JSON list of N, CA and C in Angstrom, two decimals:
[
{"chain": "A", "resi": 11, "resn": "MET", "atom": "N", "xyz": [17.94, 34.60, -9.52]},
{"chain": "A", "resi": 11, "resn": "MET", "atom": "CA", "xyz": [17.94, 33.17, -9.19]},
{"chain": "A", "resi": 11, "resn": "MET", "atom": "C", "xyz": [16.46, 32.70, -8.93]},
{"chain": "A", "resi": 12, "resn": "ASP", "atom": "N", "xyz": [16.04, 31.73, -9.64]},
{"chain": "A", "resi": 12, "resn": "ASP", "atom": "CA", "xyz": [14.67, 31.16, -9.55]},
{"chain": "A", "resi": 12, "resn": "ASP", "atom": "C", "xyz": [14.65, 30.10, -8.55]},
{"chain": "A", "resi": 13, "resn": "ARG", "atom": "N", "xyz": [13.85, 30.28, -7.53]},
{"chain": "A", "resi": 13, "resn": "ARG", "atom": "CA", "xyz": [13.73, 29.28, -6.43]},
{"chain": "A", "resi": 13, "resn": "ARG", "atom": "C", "xyz": [12.43, 28.53, -6.50]},
{"chain": "A", "resi": 14, "resn": "GLY", "atom": "N", "xyz": [11.69, 28.74, -7.58]},
{"chain": "A", "resi": 14, "resn": "GLY", "atom": "CA", "xyz": [10.42, 27.99, -7.73]},
{"chain": "A", "resi": 14, "resn": "GLY", "atom": "C", "xyz": [9.29, 28.74, -7.06]},
{"chain": "A", "resi": 15, "resn": "ILE", "atom": "N", "xyz": [8.09, 28.07, -7.13]},
{"chain": "A", "resi": 15, "resn": "ILE", "atom": "CA", "xyz": [6.92, 28.73, -6.51]},
{"chain": "A", "resi": 15, "resn": "ILE", "atom": "C", "xyz": [7.03, 28.46, -4.98]},
{"chain": "A", "resi": 16, "resn": "ARG", "atom": "N", "xyz": [7.05, 29.58, -4.24]},
{"chain": "A", "resi": 16, "resn": "ARG", "atom": "CA", "xyz": [7.21, 29.39, -2.78]},
{"chain": "A", "resi": 16, "resn": "ARG", "atom": "C", "xyz": [5.83, 29.56, -2.07]},
{"chain": "A", "resi": 17, "resn": "ASN", "atom": "N", "xyz": [4.82, 30.10, -2.72]},
{"chain": "A", "resi": 17, "resn": "ASN", "atom": "CA", "xyz": [3.59, 30.28, -2.04]},
{"chain": "A", "resi": 17, "resn": "ASN", "atom": "C", "xyz": [2.62, 29.14, -1.94]},
{"chain": "A", "resi": 18, "resn": "VAL", "atom": "N", "xyz": [2.91, 28.11, -2.78]},
{"chain": "A", "resi": 18, "resn": "VAL", "atom": "CA", "xyz": [2.07, 26.93, -2.87]},
{"chain": "A", "resi": 18, "resn": "VAL", "atom": "C", "xyz": [2.57, 25.88, -1.85]},
{"chain": "A", "resi": 19, "resn": "PRO", "atom": "N", "xyz": [1.81, 25.69, -0.75]},
{"chain": "A", "resi": 19, "resn": "PRO", "atom": "CA", "xyz": [2.26, 24.59, 0.19]},
{"chain": "A", "resi": 19, "resn": "PRO", "atom": "C", "xyz": [2.12, 23.18, -0.31]},
{"chain": "A", "resi": 20, "resn": "PRO", "atom": "N", "xyz": [3.00, 22.33, 0.03]},
{"chain": "A", "resi": 20, "resn": "PRO", "atom": "CA", "xyz": [2.86, 20.92, -0.44]},
{"chain": "A", "resi": 20, "resn": "PRO", "atom": "C", "xyz": [1.61, 20.24, 0.22]},
{"chain": "A", "resi": 21, "resn": "PRO", "atom": "N", "xyz": [1.11, 19.25, -0.43]},
{"chain": "A", "resi": 21, "resn": "PRO", "atom": "CA", "xyz": [-0.09, 18.66, 0.25]},
{"chain": "A", "resi": 21, "resn": "PRO", "atom": "C", "xyz": [0.31, 17.86, 1.49]},
{"chain": "A", "resi": 22, "resn": "ARG", "atom": "N", "xyz": [-0.50, 18.05, 2.55]},
{"chain": "A", "resi": 22, "resn": "ARG", "atom": "CA", "xyz": [-0.13, 17.51, 3.85]},
{"chain": "A", "resi": 22, "resn": "ARG", "atom": "C", "xyz": [-0.46, 16.02, 3.94]},
{"chain": "A", "resi": 23, "resn": "TYR", "atom": "N", "xyz": [-1.62, 15.60, 3.43]},
{"chain": "A", "resi": 23, "resn": "TYR", "atom": "CA", "xyz": [-2.07, 14.24, 3.62]},
{"chain": "A", "resi": 23, "resn": "TYR", "atom": "C", "xyz": [-2.41, 13.63, 2.26]},
{"chain": "A", "resi": 24, "resn": "ARG", "atom": "N", "xyz": [-2.07, 12.39, 2.09]},
{"chain": "A", "resi": 24, "resn": "ARG", "atom": "CA", "xyz": [-2.52, 11.57, 0.97]},
{"chain": "A", "resi": 24, "resn": "ARG", "atom": "C", "xyz": [-3.44, 10.50, 1.34]},
{"chain": "A", "resi": 25, "resn": "LYS", "atom": "N", "xyz": [-4.22, 10.17, 0.37]},
{"chain": "A", "resi": 25, "resn": "LYS", "atom": "CA", "xyz": [-5.21, 9.06, 0.68]},
{"chain": "A", "resi": 25, "resn": "LYS", "atom": "C", "xyz": [-4.40, 7.84, 1.00]},
{"chain": "A", "resi": 26, "resn": "PHE", "atom": "N", "xyz": [-4.89, 7.01, 1.91]},
{"chain": "A", "resi": 26, "resn": "PHE", "atom": "CA", "xyz": [-4.19, 5.76, 2.24]},
{"chain": "A", "resi": 26, "resn": "PHE", "atom": "C", "xyz": [-4.36, 4.69, 1.20]},
{"chain": "A", "resi": 27, "resn": "ILE", "atom": "N", "xyz": [-5.56, 4.61, 0.63]},
{"chain": "A", "resi": 27, "resn": "ILE", "atom": "CA", "xyz": [-5.83, 3.65, -0.42]},
{"chain": "A", "resi": 27, "resn": "ILE", "atom": "C", "xyz": [-5.24, 4.17, -1.79]},
{"chain": "A", "resi": 28, "resn": "PRO", "atom": "N", "xyz": [-4.48, 3.31, -2.40]},
{"chain": "A", "resi": 28, "resn": "PRO", "atom": "CA", "xyz": [-3.87, 3.78, -3.69]},
{"chain": "A", "resi": 28, "resn": "PRO", "atom": "C", "xyz": [-5.00, 4.10, -4.70]},
{"chain": "A", "resi": 29, "resn": "GLY", "atom": "N", "xyz": [-4.81, 5.14, -5.53]},
{"chain": "A", "resi": 29, "resn": "GLY", "atom": "CA", "xyz": [-5.83, 5.51, -6.51]},
{"chain": "A", "resi": 29, "resn": "GLY", "atom": "C", "xyz": [-5.58, 4.95, -7.85]},
{"chain": "A", "resi": 30, "resn": "ASP", "atom": "N", "xyz": [-4.34, 4.64, -8.21]},
{"chain": "A", "resi": 30, "resn": "ASP", "atom": "CA", "xyz": [-3.95, 4.18, -9.50]},
{"chain": "A", "resi": 30, "resn": "ASP", "atom": "C", "xyz": [-4.26, 2.64, -9.63]},
{"chain": "A", "resi": 31, "resn": "TRP", "atom": "N", "xyz": [-4.63, 2.21, -10.73]},
{"chain": "A", "resi": 31, "resn": "TRP", "atom": "CA", "xyz": [-4.96, 0.69, -10.84]},
{"chain": "A", "resi": 31, "resn": "TRP", "atom": "C", "xyz": [-3.64, -0.08, -10.69]},
{"chain": "A", "resi": 32, "resn": "VAL", "atom": "N", "xyz": [-2.55, 0.47, -11.17]},
{"chain": "A", "resi": 32, "resn": "VAL", "atom": "CA", "xyz": [-1.32, -0.37, -10.97]},
{"chain": "A", "resi": 32, "resn": "VAL", "atom": "C", "xyz": [-0.89, -0.47, -9.50]},
{"chain": "A", "resi": 33, "resn": "GLU", "atom": "N", "xyz": [-1.10, 0.62, -8.77]},
{"chain": "A", "resi": 33, "resn": "GLU", "atom": "CA", "xyz": [-0.85, 0.43, -7.32]},
{"chain": "A", "resi": 33, "resn": "GLU", "atom": "C", "xyz": [-1.68, -0.50, -6.64]},
{"chain": "A", "resi": 34, "resn": "ARG", "atom": "N", "xyz": [-3.06, -0.47, -7.01]},
{"chain": "A", "resi": 34, "resn": "ARG", "atom": "CA", "xyz": [-3.99, -1.40, -6.48]},
{"chain": "A", "resi": 34, "resn": "ARG", "atom": "C", "xyz": [-3.67, -2.87, -6.86]},
{"chain": "A", "resi": 35, "resn": "LEU", "atom": "N", "xyz": [-3.08, -3.04, -8.05]},
{"chain": "A", "resi": 35, "resn": "LEU", "atom": "CA", "xyz": [-2.70, -4.36, -8.47]},
{"chain": "A", "resi": 35, "resn": "LEU", "atom": "C", "xyz": [-1.49, -4.91, -7.70]},
{"chain": "A", "resi": 36, "resn": "ILE", "atom": "N", "xyz": [-0.58, -3.97, -7.44]},
{"chain": "A", "resi": 36, "resn": "ILE", "atom": "CA", "xyz": [0.61, -4.37, -6.64]},
{"chain": "A", "resi": 36, "resn": "ILE", "atom": "C", "xyz": [0.21, -4.81, -5.24]},
{"chain": "A", "resi": 37, "resn": "VAL", "atom": "N", "xyz": [-0.67, -3.98, -4.59]},
{"chain": "A", "resi": 37, "resn": "VAL", "atom": "CA", "xyz": [-1.08, -4.30, -3.25]},
{"chain": "A", "resi": 37, "resn": "VAL", "atom": "C", "xyz": [-1.94, -5.64, -3.21]},
{"chain": "A", "resi": 38, "resn": "GLY", "atom": "N", "xyz": [-2.83, -5.78, -4.19]},
{"chain": "A", "resi": 38, "resn": "GLY", "atom": "CA", "xyz": [-3.51, -7.03, -4.25]},
{"chain": "A", "resi": 38, "resn": "GLY", "atom": "C", "xyz": [-2.77, -8.21, -4.52]},
{"chain": "A", "resi": 39, "resn": "MET", "atom": "N", "xyz": [-1.79, -8.15, -5.41]},
{"chain": "A", "resi": 39, "resn": "MET", "atom": "CA", "xyz": [-0.86, -9.25, -5.65]},
{"chain": "A", "resi": 39, "resn": "MET", "atom": "C", "xyz": [-0.02, -9.66, -4.45]},
{"chain": "A", "resi": 40, "resn": "LEU", "atom": "N", "xyz": [0.48, -8.57, -3.71]},
{"chain": "A", "resi": 40, "resn": "LEU", "atom": "CA", "xyz": [1.24, -8.90, -2.50]},
{"chain": "A", "resi": 40, "resn": "LEU", "atom": "C", "xyz": [0.36, -9.53, -1.40]},
{"chain": "A", "resi": 41, "resn": "PHE", "atom": "N", "xyz": [-0.85, -9.14, -1.28]},
{"chain": "A", "resi": 41, "resn": "PHE", "atom": "CA", "xyz": [-1.85, -9.81, -0.37]},
{"chain": "A", "resi": 41, "resn": "PHE", "atom": "C", "xyz": [-2.08, -11.27, -0.81]},
{"chain": "A", "resi": 42, "resn": "THR", "atom": "N", "xyz": [-2.31, -11.45, -2.09]},
{"chain": "A", "resi": 42, "resn": "THR", "atom": "CA", "xyz": [-2.60, -12.83, -2.57]},
{"chain": "A", "resi": 42, "resn": "THR", "atom": "C", "xyz": [-1.45, -13.78, -2.42]},
{"chain": "A", "resi": 43, "resn": "VAL", "atom": "N", "xyz": [-0.25, -13.30, -2.79]},
{"chain": "A", "resi": 43, "resn": "VAL", "atom": "CA", "xyz": [0.91, -14.16, -2.74]},
{"chain": "A", "resi": 43, "resn": "VAL", "atom": "C", "xyz": [1.29, -14.50, -1.25]},
{"chain": "A", "resi": 44, "resn": "SER", "atom": "N", "xyz": [1.14, -13.49, -0.42]},
{"chain": "A", "resi": 44, "resn": "SER", "atom": "CA", "xyz": [1.55, -13.76, 0.96]},
{"chain": "A", "resi": 44, "resn": "SER", "atom": "C", "xyz": [0.47, -14.64, 1.66]},
{"chain": "A", "resi": 45, "resn": "ALA", "atom": "N", "xyz": [-0.76, -14.45, 1.39]},
{"chain": "A", "resi": 45, "resn": "ALA", "atom": "CA", "xyz": [-1.78, -15.24, 2.01]},
{"chain": "A", "resi": 45, "resn": "ALA", "atom": "C", "xyz": [-1.79, -16.68, 1.51]},
{"chain": "A", "resi": 46, "resn": "VAL", "atom": "N", "xyz": [-1.60, -16.92, 0.18]},
{"chain": "A", "resi": 46, "resn": "VAL", "atom": "CA", "xyz": [-1.54, -18.22, -0.32]},
{"chain": "A", "resi": 46, "resn": "VAL", "atom": "C", "xyz": [-0.31, -18.96, 0.23]},
{"chain": "A", "resi": 47, "resn": "GLY", "atom": "N", "xyz": [0.81, -18.16, 0.29]},
{"chain": "A", "resi": 47, "resn": "GLY", "atom": "CA", "xyz": [2.13, -18.78, 0.73]},
{"chain": "A", "resi": 47, "resn": "GLY", "atom": "C", "xyz": [2.02, -19.19, 2.16]},
{"chain": "A", "resi": 48, "resn": "ILE", "atom": "N", "xyz": [1.42, -18.39, 3.10]},
{"chain": "A", "resi": 48, "resn": "ILE", "atom": "CA", "xyz": [1.30, -18.77, 4.43]},
{"chain": "A", "resi": 48, "resn": "ILE", "atom": "C", "xyz": [0.30, -19.96, 4.62]},
{"chain": "A", "resi": 49, "resn": "TYR", "atom": "N", "xyz": [-0.78, -19.97, 3.73]},
{"chain": "A", "resi": 49, "resn": "TYR", "atom": "CA", "xyz": [-1.70, -21.02, 3.80]},
{"chain": "A", "resi": 49, "resn": "TYR", "atom": "C", "xyz": [-1.11, -22.40, 3.43]},
{"chain": "A", "resi": 50, "resn": "LEU", "atom": "N", "xyz": [-0.25, -22.29, 2.36]},
{"chain": "A", "resi": 50, "resn": "LEU", "atom": "CA", "xyz": [0.39, -23.60, 1.93]},
{"chain": "A", "resi": 50, "resn": "LEU", "atom": "C", "xyz": [1.49, -24.05, 2.96]},
{"chain": "A", "resi": 51, "resn": "LEU", "atom": "N", "xyz": [2.06, -23.12, 3.68]},
{"chain": "A", "resi": 51, "resn": "LEU", "atom": "CA", "xyz": [3.07, -23.49, 4.69]},
{"chain": "A", "resi": 51, "resn": "LEU", "atom": "C", "xyz": [2.39, -24.01, 5.96]},
{"chain": "A", "resi": 52, "resn": "THR", "atom": "N", "xyz": [1.36, -23.42, 6.38]},
{"chain": "A", "resi": 52, "resn": "THR", "atom": "CA", "xyz": [0.76, -23.66, 7.70]},
{"chain": "A", "resi": 52, "resn": "THR", "atom": "C", "xyz": [-0.46, -24.50, 7.60]},
{"chain": "A", "resi": 53, "resn": "GLY", "atom": "N", "xyz": [-1.34, -24.31, 6.63]},
{"chain": "A", "resi": 53, "resn": "GLY", "atom": "CA", "xyz": [-2.61, -24.97, 6.44]},
{"chain": "A", "resi": 53, "resn": "GLY", "atom": "C", "xyz": [-3.72, -24.29, 7.25]},
{"chain": "A", "resi": 54, "resn": "THR", "atom": "N", "xyz": [-3.44, -23.08, 7.82]},
{"chain": "A", "resi": 54, "resn": "THR", "atom": "CA", "xyz": [-4.53, -22.48, 8.63]},
{"chain": "A", "resi": 54, "resn": "THR", "atom": "C", "xyz": [-4.99, -21.17, 7.78]},
{"chain": "A", "resi": 55, "resn": "VAL", "atom": "N", "xyz": [-6.33, -21.00, 7.80]},
{"chain": "A", "resi": 55, "resn": "VAL", "atom": "CA", "xyz": [-6.88, -19.97, 6.89]},
{"chain": "A", "resi": 55, "resn": "VAL", "atom": "C", "xyz": [-6.79, -18.63, 7.64]},
{"chain": "A", "resi": 56, "resn": "TRP", "atom": "N", "xyz": [-7.09, -18.62, 8.97]},
{"chain": "A", "resi": 56, "resn": "TRP", "atom": "CA", "xyz": [-7.07, -17.40, 9.65]},
{"chain": "A", "resi": 56, "resn": "TRP", "atom": "C", "xyz": [-5.73, -16.66, 9.75]},
{"chain": "A", "resi": 57, "resn": "SER", "atom": "N", "xyz": [-4.71, -17.46, 10.02]},
{"chain": "A", "resi": 57, "resn": "SER", "atom": "CA", "xyz": [-3.37, -16.84, 10.17]},
{"chain": "A", "resi": 57, "resn": "SER", "atom": "C", "xyz": [-2.93, -16.36, 8.74]},
{"chain": "A", "resi": 58, "resn": "SER", "atom": "N", "xyz": [-3.27, -17.10, 7.74]},
{"chain": "A", "resi": 58, "resn": "SER", "atom": "CA", "xyz": [-2.86, -16.62, 6.37]},
{"chain": "A", "resi": 58, "resn": "SER", "atom": "C", "xyz": [-3.58, -15.40, 6.05]},
{"chain": "A", "resi": 59, "resn": "LEU", "atom": "N", "xyz": [-4.88, -15.26, 6.36]},
{"chain": "A", "resi": 59, "resn": "LEU", "atom": "CA", "xyz": [-5.63, -14.02, 6.02]},
{"chain": "A", "resi": 59, "resn": "LEU", "atom": "C", "xyz": [-5.09, -12.81, 6.82]},
{"chain": "A", "resi": 60, "resn": "LEU", "atom": "N", "xyz": [-4.76, -13.02, 8.11]},
{"chain": "A", "resi": 60, "resn": "LEU", "atom": "CA", "xyz": [-4.31, -11.96, 8.96]},
{"chain": "A", "resi": 60, "resn": "LEU", "atom": "C", "xyz": [-2.96, -11.54, 8.49]},
{"chain": "A", "resi": 61, "resn": "ILE", "atom": "N", "xyz": [-2.02, -12.38, 8.18]},
{"chain": "A", "resi": 61, "resn": "ILE", "atom": "CA", "xyz": [-0.72, -12.03, 7.61]},
{"chain": "A", "resi": 61, "resn": "ILE", "atom": "C", "xyz": [-0.90, -11.30, 6.24]},
{"chain": "A", "resi": 62, "resn": "GLY", "atom": "N", "xyz": [-1.83, -11.87, 5.47]},
{"chain": "A", "resi": 62, "resn": "GLY", "atom": "CA", "xyz": [-2.02, -11.22, 4.13]},
{"chain": "A", "resi": 62, "resn": "GLY", "atom": "C", "xyz": [-2.53, -9.85, 4.22]},
{"chain": "A", "resi": 63, "resn": "ILE", "atom": "N", "xyz": [-3.47, -9.56, 5.20]},
{"chain": "A", "resi": 63, "resn": "ILE", "atom": "CA", "xyz": [-3.95, -8.24, 5.41]},
{"chain": "A", "resi": 63, "resn": "ILE", "atom": "C", "xyz": [-2.87, -7.32, 5.99]},
{"chain": "A", "resi": 64, "resn": "LEU", "atom": "N", "xyz": [-2.01, -7.90, 6.87]},
{"chain": "A", "resi": 64, "resn": "LEU", "atom": "CA", "xyz": [-0.91, -7.08, 7.40]},
{"chain": "A", "resi": 64, "resn": "LEU", "atom": "C", "xyz": [0.05, -6.66, 6.26]},
{"chain": "A", "resi": 65, "resn": "VAL", "atom": "N", "xyz": [0.29, -7.60, 5.37]},
{"chain": "A", "resi": 65, "resn": "VAL", "atom": "CA", "xyz": [1.17, -7.31, 4.18]},
{"chain": "A", "resi": 65, "resn": "VAL", "atom": "C", "xyz": [0.55, -6.25, 3.27]},
{"chain": "A", "resi": 66, "resn": "ALA", "atom": "N", "xyz": [-0.80, -6.36, 3.09]},
{"chain": "A", "resi": 66, "resn": "ALA", "atom": "CA", "xyz": [-1.46, -5.40, 2.25]},
{"chain": "A", "resi": 66, "resn": "ALA", "atom": "C", "xyz": [-1.50, -4.01, 2.78]},
{"chain": "A", "resi": 67, "resn": "VAL", "atom": "N", "xyz": [-1.63, -4.03, 4.13]},
{"chain": "A", "resi": 67, "resn": "VAL", "atom": "CA", "xyz": [-1.69, -2.63, 4.81]},
{"chain": "A", "resi": 67, "resn": "VAL", "atom": "C", "xyz": [-0.29, -2.01, 4.66]},
{"chain": "A", "resi": 68, "resn": "VAL", "atom": "N", "xyz": [0.82, -2.74, 4.94]},
{"chain": "A", "resi": 68, "resn": "VAL", "atom": "CA", "xyz": [2.20, -2.22, 4.76]},
{"chain": "A", "resi": 68, "resn": "VAL", "atom": "C", "xyz": [2.40, -1.80, 3.34]},
{"chain": "A", "resi": 69, "resn": "ALA", "atom": "N", "xyz": [1.95, -2.64, 2.39]},
{"chain": "A", "resi": 69, "resn": "ALA", "atom": "CA", "xyz": [2.21, -2.27, 1.01]},
{"chain": "A", "resi": 69, "resn": "ALA", "atom": "C", "xyz": [1.42, -1.02, 0.61]},
{"chain": "A", "resi": 70, "resn": "ALA", "atom": "N", "xyz": [0.23, -0.86, 1.08]},
{"chain": "A", "resi": 70, "resn": "ALA", "atom": "CA", "xyz": [-0.50, 0.35, 0.78]},
{"chain": "A", "resi": 70, "resn": "ALA", "atom": "C", "xyz": [0.12, 1.56, 1.35]},
{"chain": "A", "resi": 71, "resn": "GLY", "atom": "N", "xyz": [0.59, 1.44, 2.61]},
{"chain": "A", "resi": 71, "resn": "GLY", "atom": "CA", "xyz": [1.31, 2.55, 3.13]},
{"chain": "A", "resi": 71, "resn": "GLY", "atom": "C", "xyz": [2.56, 2.86, 2.38]},
{"chain": "A", "resi": 72, "resn": "MET", "atom": "N", "xyz": [3.28, 1.88, 1.99]},
{"chain": "A", "resi": 72, "resn": "MET", "atom": "CA", "xyz": [4.60, 2.15, 1.20]},
{"chain": "A", "resi": 72, "resn": "MET", "atom": "C", "xyz": [4.22, 2.83, -0.11]},
{"chain": "A", "resi": 73, "resn": "VAL", "atom": "N", "xyz": [3.15, 2.27, -0.81]},
{"chain": "A", "resi": 73, "resn": "VAL", "atom": "CA", "xyz": [2.74, 2.88, -2.11]},
{"chain": "A", "resi": 73, "resn": "VAL", "atom": "C", "xyz": [2.31, 4.37, -1.94]},
{"chain": "A", "resi": 74, "resn": "SER", "atom": "N", "xyz": [1.54, 4.65, -0.81]},
{"chain": "A", "resi": 74, "resn": "SER", "atom": "CA", "xyz": [1.13, 5.97, -0.66]},
{"chain": "A", "resi": 74, "resn": "SER", "atom": "C", "xyz": [2.22, 6.89, -0.31]},
{"chain": "A", "resi": 75, "resn": "VAL", "atom": "N", "xyz": [3.36, 6.44, 0.28]},
{"chain": "A", "resi": 75, "resn": "VAL", "atom": "CA", "xyz": [4.50, 7.28, 0.52]},
{"chain": "A", "resi": 75, "resn": "VAL", "atom": "C", "xyz": [5.24, 7.53, -0.78]},
{"chain": "A", "resi": 76, "resn": "LEU", "atom": "N", "xyz": [5.34, 6.54, -1.60]},
{"chain": "A", "resi": 76, "resn": "LEU", "atom": "CA", "xyz": [5.96, 6.74, -2.84]},
{"chain": "A", "resi": 76, "resn": "LEU", "atom": "C", "xyz": [5.20, 7.72, -3.73]}
]
């Protein structure tokens, strides 16, 4: 019965910033869409940037988990 390679440990940590250009595009588009949407709804620049950064950080974390 083959159980695969058991001596190779899985990588423990992955970089937080996505390395692939598609992943960076996804994170960038989520930041842009959320920041522009909040700016159009509220009219304030700082809150839209802060929420856009928060969305980008969560998206980068989710992309790095996947």
